[in-house]
Amino acid sequence: MYKVLVVDDHDGQRFIVCNMLKEMGLKDVVSVNSATIALSDIHQSSKSLPFDIVICDLQMPYMDGVEFVRALGKCSEAAPALIFMSSFDQKVLQAAERIALAYKIPVLGSIQKPILLPQLKALLEQKRPLIAENTSKVSLNKFSLQQIRAGLKLNQFIPFYQPKINLVSGECIGVEMLARWAHPVYGVLTPDVFSDIFIDDECCSILTKRLIVKSFEDLADLNGEKISLAINLAWSMFKKNDIADYLISQVGTYKINPERVIIEITESEESTDMTIALDTMIRLRLYGFKLALDDFGSGYSNMEVISSLPVNQLKIDKSLIQGVHKNKQKLKVLESVVDLSEKLALKIVAEGIETEAECNIVKCLGVTEGQGYYFSKPRSISSLKKYLEIQDVIFQ
């Protein structure tokens, strides 16, 4: 059962929302009339039973909703999932969502006032996919780089795999490899608590290469030539001349067809400096690897980058997918992205699909590949093999 915090300076609005939550069976509901009190409560609760969801008004005195998000993003505690509410129009609410996502805060969605019970219930039902995969119930602070290095030295980082689905047939056609920390105390941890590793080039390189080797070992055992493997590489990795040689060497060692391997390029502000990175990318393409521009639409994309990089695919960022069925502006943007990819002859993959409605929309737009919690959560290799066994029975 979720623990929910309602933040609104209007007594009547808080009363209505709290009653709706209790009507839905949620008993652990706290309400406060200011964002400053909310921040204090979130900090205090993180030491015992943290809040799972915060429902927050945008227009409040002293500290408004945007200032609250900014402060929450700077806290060391793991942030609860947010739902925004406001009498302002959808464009303002959507902008607030993007700000929260930029601070790595999970967002369930937003509601225009007056709030209706079915709307609130629909958003709360999205909480399930956003629950952390941690086996521990404790809200974790970010680990220090020193702690991360210790875990790296003890070889505690492992690959998990999220299936990629053919949206027409429903068949699993590939997986994306995702980093996880098999912590001896806290269980399997997601990157939000060890993200500092990605800003340390040396640690990031060590982790990436180890996960490449382990995922190639796993891929060699999976369904012959049927399953593809997507691997995320930070932009900094493309500036190292050895990464192409390393990948080419490892596919040879594990006898993997390079065409089964998709290298996903993570967008960043550095993506405009392409001179050195192009060397690596072109060599990978020449050896048969596929290249995909990851998180397309998340903020750094520009036409020069798309037209200059030798990519085969665009992966649409989940921020453009989630809630697209109830957001006309987002739908128009998504339609434009699909149209652009077709004109550039790029395969398009939709990530972050969490509901049937989202899946139906992207299918109607002609997108044929997707991934997200609607199909499957990220899985360990043993869980993935069981998943693929079931797929084999269905599609044999």
Short mmCIF file of C-alpha atoms in Angstrom, two decimals:
data_model
loop_
_atom_site.label_atom_id
_atom_site.label_comp_id
_atom_site.label_asym_id
_atom_site.label_seq_id
_atom_site.Cartn_x
_atom_site.Cartn_y
_atom_site.Cartn_z
CA MET A 1 0.00 0.00 0.00
CA TYR A 2 1.35 3.43 -0.94
CA LYS A 3 2.22 6.25 1.42
CA VAL A 4 0.99 9.52 -0.12
CA LEU A 5 1.72 13.18 0.63
CA VAL A 6 -0.74 15.84 -0.60
CA VAL A 7 0.67 19.38 -0.91
CA ASP A 8 -1.73 22.30 -1.53
CA ASP A 9 -2.24 25.62 0.24
CA HIS A 10 -6.00 25.37 -0.36
CA ASP A 11 -7.68 23.53 2.54
CA GLY A 12 -10.71 22.49 0.48
CA GLN A 13 -8.59 20.99 -2.33
CA ARG A 14 -6.49 19.00 0.15
CA PHE A 15 -9.64 17.70 1.81
CA ILE A 16 -11.11 16.58 -1.54
CA VAL A 17 -7.93 14.83 -2.70
CA CYS A 18 -7.38 13.10 0.64
CA ASN A 19 -10.97 11.82 0.63
CA MET A 20 -10.52 10.47 -2.91
CA LEU A 21 -7.36 8.64 -1.87
CA LYS A 22 -9.08 7.11 1.15
CA GLU A 23 -12.00 6.12 -1.06
CA MET A 24 -9.48 4.20 -3.18
CA GLY A 25 -8.36 2.31 -0.09
CA LEU A 26 -5.20 4.28 0.68
CA LYS A 27 -4.92 4.74 4.43
CA ASP A 28 -1.45 6.23 4.84
CA VAL A 29 -2.21 9.75 3.55
CA VAL A 30 -0.58 12.93 4.88
CA SER A 31 -1.54 16.46 3.82
CA VAL A 32 0.35 19.73 4.28
CA ASN A 33 -0.36 23.32 3.21
CA SER A 34 3.10 24.34 2.02
CA ALA A 35 5.98 23.00 -0.05
CA THR A 36 8.53 23.84 2.65
CA ILE A 37 6.73 21.62 5.16
CA ALA A 38 6.48 18.93 2.47
CA LEU A 39 10.26 18.94 1.93
CA SER A 40 10.83 18.58 5.66
CA ASP A 41 8.34 15.69 5.90
CA ILE A 42 9.92 13.92 2.90
CA HIS A 43 13.36 14.24 4.50
CA GLN A 44 12.14 12.95 7.88
CA SER A 45 10.17 10.05 6.41
CA SER A 46 13.18 8.87 4.39
CA LYS A 47 14.74 7.70 7.67
CA SER A 48 11.87 5.29 8.34
CA LEU A 49 8.95 4.76 5.94
CA PRO A 50 9.38 7.07 2.92
CA PHE A 51 6.60 8.57 0.84
CA ASP A 52 5.87 6.70 -2.40
CA ILE A 53 3.84 9.48 -4.08
CA VAL A 54 3.54 13.25 -3.71
CA ILE A 55 0.50 15.03 -5.16
CA CYS A 56 1.53 18.65 -5.49
CA ASP A 57 -0.17 21.88 -6.53
CA LEU A 58 1.88 24.19 -8.74
CA GLN A 59 0.64 27.60 -7.58
CA MET A 60 1.42 28.06 -3.89
CA PRO A 61 2.73 31.01 -1.81
CA TYR A 62 6.29 31.20 -0.43
CA MET A 63 7.50 28.17 -2.43
CA ASP A 64 5.66 27.25 -5.62
CA GLY A 65 5.54 23.80 -7.23
CA VAL A 66 8.48 24.43 -9.56
CA GLU A 67 10.70 25.60 -6.68
CA PHE A 68 9.59 22.51 -4.76
CA VAL A 69 10.66 20.24 -7.64
CA ARG A 70 14.01 22.01 -7.90
CA ALA A 71 14.63 21.56 -4.16
CA LEU A 72 13.49 17.93 -4.29
CA GLY A 73 15.86 17.26 -7.17
CA LYS A 74 18.81 18.49 -5.11
CA CYS A 75 17.99 16.27 -2.13
CA SER A 76 20.16 13.22 -1.52
CA GLU A 77 17.13 11.05 -0.71
CA ALA A 78 15.45 9.01 -3.43
CA ALA A 79 12.55 11.16 -4.64
CA PRO A 80 8.95 9.92 -4.49
CA ALA A 81 6.87 9.81 -7.67
CA LEU A 82 5.07 13.09 -8.44
CA ILE A 83 1.56 13.98 -9.58
CA PHE A 84 1.02 17.65 -10.40
CA MET A 85 -2.33 19.42 -10.05
CA SER A 86 -3.20 22.92 -11.14
CA SER A 87 -5.92 25.12 -12.62
CA PHE A 88 -3.42 26.17 -15.31
CA ASP A 89 -3.62 24.61 -18.78
CA GLN A 90 -1.99 21.37 -19.90
CA LYS A 91 1.03 23.11 -21.44
CA VAL A 92 2.04 24.47 -18.03
CA LEU A 93 1.50 21.08 -16.40
CA GLN A 94 3.50 19.31 -19.11
CA ALA A 95 6.35 21.79 -18.71
CA ALA A 96 6.39 21.04 -14.97
CA GLU A 97 6.57 17.32 -15.75
CA ARG A 98 9.59 17.87 -17.99
CA ILE A 99 11.35 19.88 -15.28
CA ALA A 100 10.82 17.06 -12.79
CA LEU A 101 12.08 14.45 -15.25
CA ALA A 102 15.15 16.59 -15.92
CA TYR A 103 15.91 16.32 -12.20
CA LYS A 104 15.52 12.51 -12.45
CA ILE A 105 12.30 12.59 -10.41
CA PRO A 106 9.69 10.01 -11.48
CA VAL A 107 6.44 11.57 -12.71
CA LEU A 108 3.10 9.77 -12.83
CA GLY A 109 1.35 12.63 -14.64
CA SER A 110 -0.73 15.73 -13.97
CA ILE A 111 -4.37 16.72 -13.51
CA GLN A 112 -6.19 19.95 -14.21
CA LYS A 113 -8.43 21.15 -11.43
CA PRO A 114 -11.17 20.34 -10.57
CA ILE A 115 -9.79 16.87 -9.87
CA LEU A 116 -11.99 13.90 -10.68
CA LEU A 117 -11.70 10.50 -9.01
CA PRO A 118 -11.27 8.46 -12.27
CA GLN A 119 -8.35 10.70 -13.34
CA LEU A 120 -6.57 10.35 -10.03
CA LYS A 121 -7.18 6.61 -9.93
CA ALA A 122 -5.77 6.19 -13.46
CA LEU A 123 -2.55 8.00 -12.52
CA LEU A 124 -2.08 6.02 -9.32
CA GLU A 125 -2.40 2.79 -11.27
CA GLN A 126 0.76 3.81 -13.15
CA LYS A 127 2.76 3.67 -9.93
CA ARG A 128 3.44 -0.06 -10.26
CA PRO A 129 5.97 0.21 -13.12
CA LEU A 130 7.83 3.00 -11.31
CA ILE A 131 8.45 1.03 -8.12
CA ALA A 132 12.19 0.57 -7.74
CA GLU A 133 13.53 -2.93 -8.24
CA ASN A 134 15.34 -2.74 -4.92
CA THR A 135 14.65 -5.70 -2.70
CA SER A 136 15.10 -3.42 0.30
CA LYS A 137 12.19 -1.27 1.49
CA VAL A 138 14.60 1.40 2.71
CA SER A 139 14.83 4.60 0.69
CA LEU A 140 18.47 4.73 -0.38
CA ASN A 141 20.69 7.75 -0.72
CA LYS A 142 23.03 7.90 -3.67
CA PHE A 143 26.18 5.91 -3.09
CA SER A 144 29.46 7.77 -3.12
CA LEU A 145 31.96 7.22 -5.92
CA GLN A 146 34.23 5.52 -3.39
CA GLN A 147 31.48 3.02 -2.49
CA ILE A 148 30.73 2.45 -6.17
CA ARG A 149 34.40 1.78 -6.91
CA ALA A 150 34.45 -0.78 -4.08
CA GLY A 151 31.42 -2.53 -5.59
CA LEU A 152 33.10 -2.46 -9.00
CA LYS A 153 36.26 -3.97 -7.53
CA LEU A 154 34.19 -6.79 -6.01
CA ASN A 155 32.51 -7.41 -9.39
CA GLN A 156 29.02 -6.73 -8.00
CA PHE A 157 27.60 -5.08 -11.14
CA ILE A 158 25.56 -7.29 -13.45
CA PRO A 159 23.49 -6.90 -16.63
CA PHE A 160 19.70 -7.03 -16.61
CA TYR A 161 17.74 -7.25 -19.85
CA GLN A 162 14.50 -5.58 -20.95
CA PRO A 163 12.76 -7.31 -23.86
CA LYS A 164 12.13 -5.40 -27.09
CA ILE A 165 8.88 -6.39 -28.79
CA ASN A 166 7.60 -6.54 -32.36
CA LEU A 167 4.43 -4.48 -31.87
CA VAL A 168 2.67 -6.21 -34.77
CA SER A 169 3.24 -9.85 -33.74
CA GLY A 170 3.94 -9.44 -30.03
CA GLU A 171 7.12 -11.49 -30.35
CA CYS A 172 10.33 -10.65 -28.47
CA ILE A 173 12.94 -9.70 -31.07
CA GLY A 174 15.68 -8.32 -28.85
CA VAL A 175 16.77 -7.06 -25.45
CA GLU A 176 18.35 -3.92 -24.07
CA MET A 177 21.13 -4.48 -21.56
CA LEU A 178 20.82 -2.34 -18.41
CA ALA A 179 23.30 -1.99 -15.55
CA ARG A 180 22.32 -3.23 -12.09
CA TRP A 181 24.23 -3.42 -8.82
CA ALA A 182 23.81 -6.75 -7.00
CA HIS A 183 24.42 -5.20 -3.59
CA PRO A 184 25.06 -7.70 -0.77
CA VAL A 185 22.89 -5.71 1.67
CA TYR A 186 20.28 -3.85 -0.38
CA GLY A 187 19.70 -6.33 -3.21
CA VAL A 188 19.44 -5.39 -6.87
CA LEU A 189 19.85 -1.63 -7.29
CA THR A 190 19.03 0.57 -10.27
CA PRO A 191 21.33 3.33 -11.65
CA ASP A 192 19.56 6.16 -9.83
CA VAL A 193 21.58 5.29 -6.70
CA PHE A 194 24.91 4.75 -8.47
CA SER A 195 24.66 7.35 -11.24
CA ASP A 196 27.94 9.01 -10.19
CA ILE A 197 29.76 6.19 -11.95
CA PHE A 198 28.70 7.64 -15.29
CA ILE A 199 30.48 10.95 -14.67
CA ASP A 200 33.76 9.23 -13.87
CA ASP A 201 35.22 8.24 -17.25
CA GLU A 202 37.54 5.57 -15.85
CA CYS A 203 34.87 3.80 -13.77
CA CYS A 204 32.31 4.14 -16.56
CA SER A 205 34.72 2.52 -19.02
CA ILE A 206 35.52 -0.39 -16.67
CA LEU A 207 31.84 -1.01 -15.93
CA THR A 208 30.83 -0.80 -19.60
CA LYS A 209 33.47 -3.26 -20.76
CA ARG A 210 32.64 -5.77 -18.03
CA LEU A 211 28.95 -5.64 -18.83
CA ILE A 212 29.69 -6.01 -22.55
CA VAL A 213 31.62 -9.24 -21.88
CA LYS A 214 28.90 -10.64 -19.60
CA SER A 215 26.08 -9.71 -21.99
CA PHE A 216 27.96 -11.28 -24.93
CA GLU A 217 28.33 -14.47 -22.88
CA ASP A 218 24.58 -14.41 -22.26
CA LEU A 219 23.71 -13.51 -25.85
CA ALA A 220 25.70 -16.48 -27.16
CA ASP A 221 23.21 -18.73 -25.31
CA LEU A 222 20.01 -16.99 -26.47
CA ASN A 223 17.89 -18.27 -29.33
CA GLY A 224 20.52 -18.61 -32.03
CA GLU A 225 20.38 -15.64 -34.40
CA LYS A 226 16.92 -14.55 -33.27
CA ILE A 227 17.59 -12.07 -30.45
CA SER A 228 19.40 -8.75 -30.84
CA LEU A 229 21.27 -7.02 -28.01
CA ALA A 230 21.23 -3.26 -27.43
CA ILE A 231 24.05 -1.74 -25.38
CA ASN A 232 24.13 1.85 -24.13
CA LEU A 233 27.38 3.72 -24.58
CA ALA A 234 27.95 7.15 -23.08
CA TRP A 235 29.19 9.79 -25.53
CA SER A 236 32.54 9.82 -23.72
CA MET A 237 33.09 6.17 -24.69
CA PHE A 238 32.98 7.08 -28.37
CA LYS A 239 35.90 9.41 -27.82
CA LYS A 240 38.09 6.46 -26.84
CA ASN A 241 39.68 4.86 -29.87
CA ASP A 242 39.84 1.49 -28.14
CA ILE A 243 36.08 0.89 -27.73
CA ALA A 244 35.59 -0.08 -31.38
CA ASP A 245 38.53 -2.48 -31.22
CA TYR A 246 37.17 -3.89 -27.96
CA LEU A 247 33.70 -4.56 -29.37
CA ILE A 248 35.08 -6.07 -32.58
CA SER A 249 37.38 -8.32 -30.56
CA GLN A 250 34.62 -9.49 -28.21
CA VAL A 251 32.10 -10.42 -30.92
CA GLY A 252 34.89 -12.52 -32.41
CA THR A 253 35.64 -14.19 -29.09
CA TYR A 254 31.98 -15.12 -28.48
CA LYS A 255 31.24 -15.84 -32.16
CA ILE A 256 28.41 -13.31 -32.31
CA ASN A 257 27.23 -11.79 -35.56
CA PRO A 258 27.84 -8.00 -35.15
CA GLU A 259 24.52 -7.36 -36.88
CA ARG A 260 22.82 -8.68 -33.73
CA VAL A 261 24.42 -5.91 -31.65
CA ILE A 262 22.91 -2.42 -31.48
CA ILE A 263 25.03 0.30 -29.92
CA GLU A 264 22.79 2.97 -28.40
CA ILE A 265 24.34 6.42 -28.33
CA THR A 266 23.21 8.39 -25.31
CA GLU A 267 22.44 11.99 -26.22
CA SER A 268 24.28 14.70 -24.33
CA GLU A 269 25.43 18.28 -24.65
CA GLU A 270 28.71 16.89 -26.00
CA SER A 271 26.92 15.34 -28.97
CA THR A 272 27.56 18.46 -31.01
CA ASP A 273 31.32 17.72 -30.88
CA MET A 274 31.38 14.76 -33.25
CA THR A 275 34.81 14.80 -34.88
CA ILE A 276 36.56 12.19 -32.71
CA ALA A 277 33.46 10.09 -32.06
CA LEU A 278 32.67 9.67 -35.76
CA ASP A 279 35.84 7.62 -36.20
CA THR A 280 34.54 5.01 -33.74
CA MET A 281 31.00 5.04 -35.08
CA ILE A 282 31.98 4.58 -38.72
CA ARG A 283 34.29 1.67 -37.86
CA LEU A 284 31.48 -0.04 -35.93
CA ARG A 285 29.11 0.38 -38.88
CA LEU A 286 31.76 -1.01 -41.26
CA TYR A 287 32.02 -4.15 -39.11
CA GLY A 288 28.24 -4.66 -39.14
CA PHE A 289 27.15 -3.20 -35.80
CA LYS A 290 23.94 -1.17 -35.77
CA LEU A 291 23.82 2.29 -34.20
CA ALA A 292 20.81 3.88 -32.52
CA LEU A 293 20.37 7.42 -31.19
CA ASP A 294 18.95 6.85 -27.71
CA ASP A 295 16.49 9.02 -25.74
CA PHE A 296 15.54 10.95 -28.88
CA GLY A 297 13.38 13.91 -27.91
CA SER A 298 14.70 14.18 -24.34
CA GLY A 299 16.31 17.57 -24.83
CA TYR A 300 19.61 17.62 -26.74
CA SER A 301 18.44 16.42 -30.15
CA ASN A 302 19.11 18.66 -33.10
CA MET A 303 18.91 18.20 -36.85
CA GLU A 304 22.68 18.46 -37.35
CA VAL A 305 23.31 15.59 -34.94
CA ILE A 306 20.67 13.36 -36.53
CA SER A 307 21.81 14.05 -40.08
CA SER A 308 25.53 13.69 -39.28
CA LEU A 309 25.66 10.55 -37.17
CA PRO A 310 25.77 7.22 -39.08
CA VAL A 311 22.83 5.76 -37.12
CA ASN A 312 20.33 3.11 -38.26
CA GLN A 313 17.70 3.75 -35.60
CA LEU A 314 16.03 6.37 -33.43
CA LYS A 315 14.81 5.40 -29.97
CA ILE A 316 11.98 7.70 -28.94
CA ASP A 317 12.39 8.84 -25.34
CA LYS A 318 9.73 7.68 -22.90
CA SER A 319 8.82 11.32 -22.14
CA LEU A 320 7.18 11.48 -25.59
CA ILE A 321 5.41 8.13 -25.16
CA GLN A 322 3.98 8.20 -21.68
CA GLY A 323 0.53 9.76 -21.61
CA VAL A 324 0.53 10.41 -25.37
CA HIS A 325 -3.03 9.06 -25.68
CA LYS A 326 -4.34 11.95 -23.56
CA ASN A 327 -2.06 14.76 -24.71
CA LYS A 328 -2.73 16.26 -28.15
CA GLN A 329 0.46 18.34 -28.18
CA LYS A 330 2.60 15.32 -27.36
CA LEU A 331 0.82 13.29 -30.03
CA LYS A 332 1.61 15.93 -32.67
CA VAL A 333 5.30 15.91 -31.67
CA LEU A 334 5.37 12.11 -31.81
CA GLU A 335 3.75 12.11 -35.26
CA SER A 336 6.45 14.53 -36.45
CA VAL A 337 9.24 12.34 -35.06
CA VAL A 338 7.83 9.25 -36.81
CA ASP A 339 7.49 11.20 -40.06
CA LEU A 340 11.07 12.48 -39.74
CA SER A 341 12.45 8.98 -39.16
CA GLU A 342 10.64 7.67 -42.24
CA LYS A 343 12.06 10.45 -44.40
CA LEU A 344 15.56 9.72 -43.09
CA ALA A 345 15.05 5.95 -43.58
CA LEU A 346 15.66 5.27 -39.88
CA LYS A 347 14.02 2.44 -37.97
CA ILE A 348 12.13 3.78 -34.98
CA VAL A 349 11.78 2.17 -31.55
CA ALA A 350 9.42 3.42 -28.84
CA GLU A 351 10.67 3.02 -25.28
CA GLY A 352 8.83 3.45 -22.00
CA ILE A 353 5.49 1.97 -23.15
CA GLU A 354 3.53 1.32 -19.95
CA THR A 355 -0.11 1.02 -20.98
CA GLU A 356 -2.24 -0.57 -23.69
CA ALA A 357 -3.40 2.88 -24.80
CA GLU A 358 0.19 4.04 -25.36
CA CYS A 359 0.97 0.86 -27.24
CA ASN A 360 -2.04 1.30 -29.52
CA ILE A 361 -1.12 4.89 -30.33
CA VAL A 362 2.45 4.10 -31.40
CA LYS A 363 1.23 1.12 -33.44
CA CYS A 364 -1.29 3.35 -35.23
CA LEU A 365 1.54 5.74 -36.10
CA GLY A 366 3.39 2.90 -37.80
CA VAL A 367 6.01 2.18 -35.12
CA THR A 368 6.78 -1.55 -35.22
CA GLU A 369 9.18 -1.99 -32.28
CA GLY A 370 8.85 -1.03 -28.65
CA GLN A 371 9.73 -1.81 -25.06
CA GLY A 372 8.51 -0.91 -21.60
CA TYR A 373 6.83 -2.26 -18.49
CA TYR A 374 3.63 -2.93 -20.45
CA PHE A 375 5.51 -5.86 -21.98
CA SER A 376 8.13 -6.71 -19.37
CA LYS A 377 10.28 -5.25 -16.62
CA PRO A 378 14.07 -5.60 -16.93
CA ARG A 379 15.05 -9.18 -16.08
CA SER A 380 18.03 -11.14 -14.85
CA ILE A 381 19.46 -13.60 -17.38
CA SER A 382 17.74 -16.55 -15.67
CA SER A 383 14.38 -14.75 -15.69
CA LEU A 384 14.90 -13.72 -19.32
CA LYS A 385 15.52 -17.31 -20.40
CA LYS A 386 12.22 -18.40 -18.79
CA TYR A 387 10.45 -15.49 -20.51
CA LEU A 388 11.89 -16.50 -23.88
CA GLU A 389 10.90 -20.14 -23.32
CA ILE A 390 7.28 -19.01 -22.98
CA GLN A 391 7.68 -16.87 -26.09
CA ASP A 392 8.98 -19.89 -28.01
CA VAL A 393 5.89 -21.88 -27.07
CA ILE A 394 3.58 -19.06 -28.18
CA PHE A 395 5.33 -18.29 -31.48
CA GLN A 396 6.63 -21.69 -32.56
#
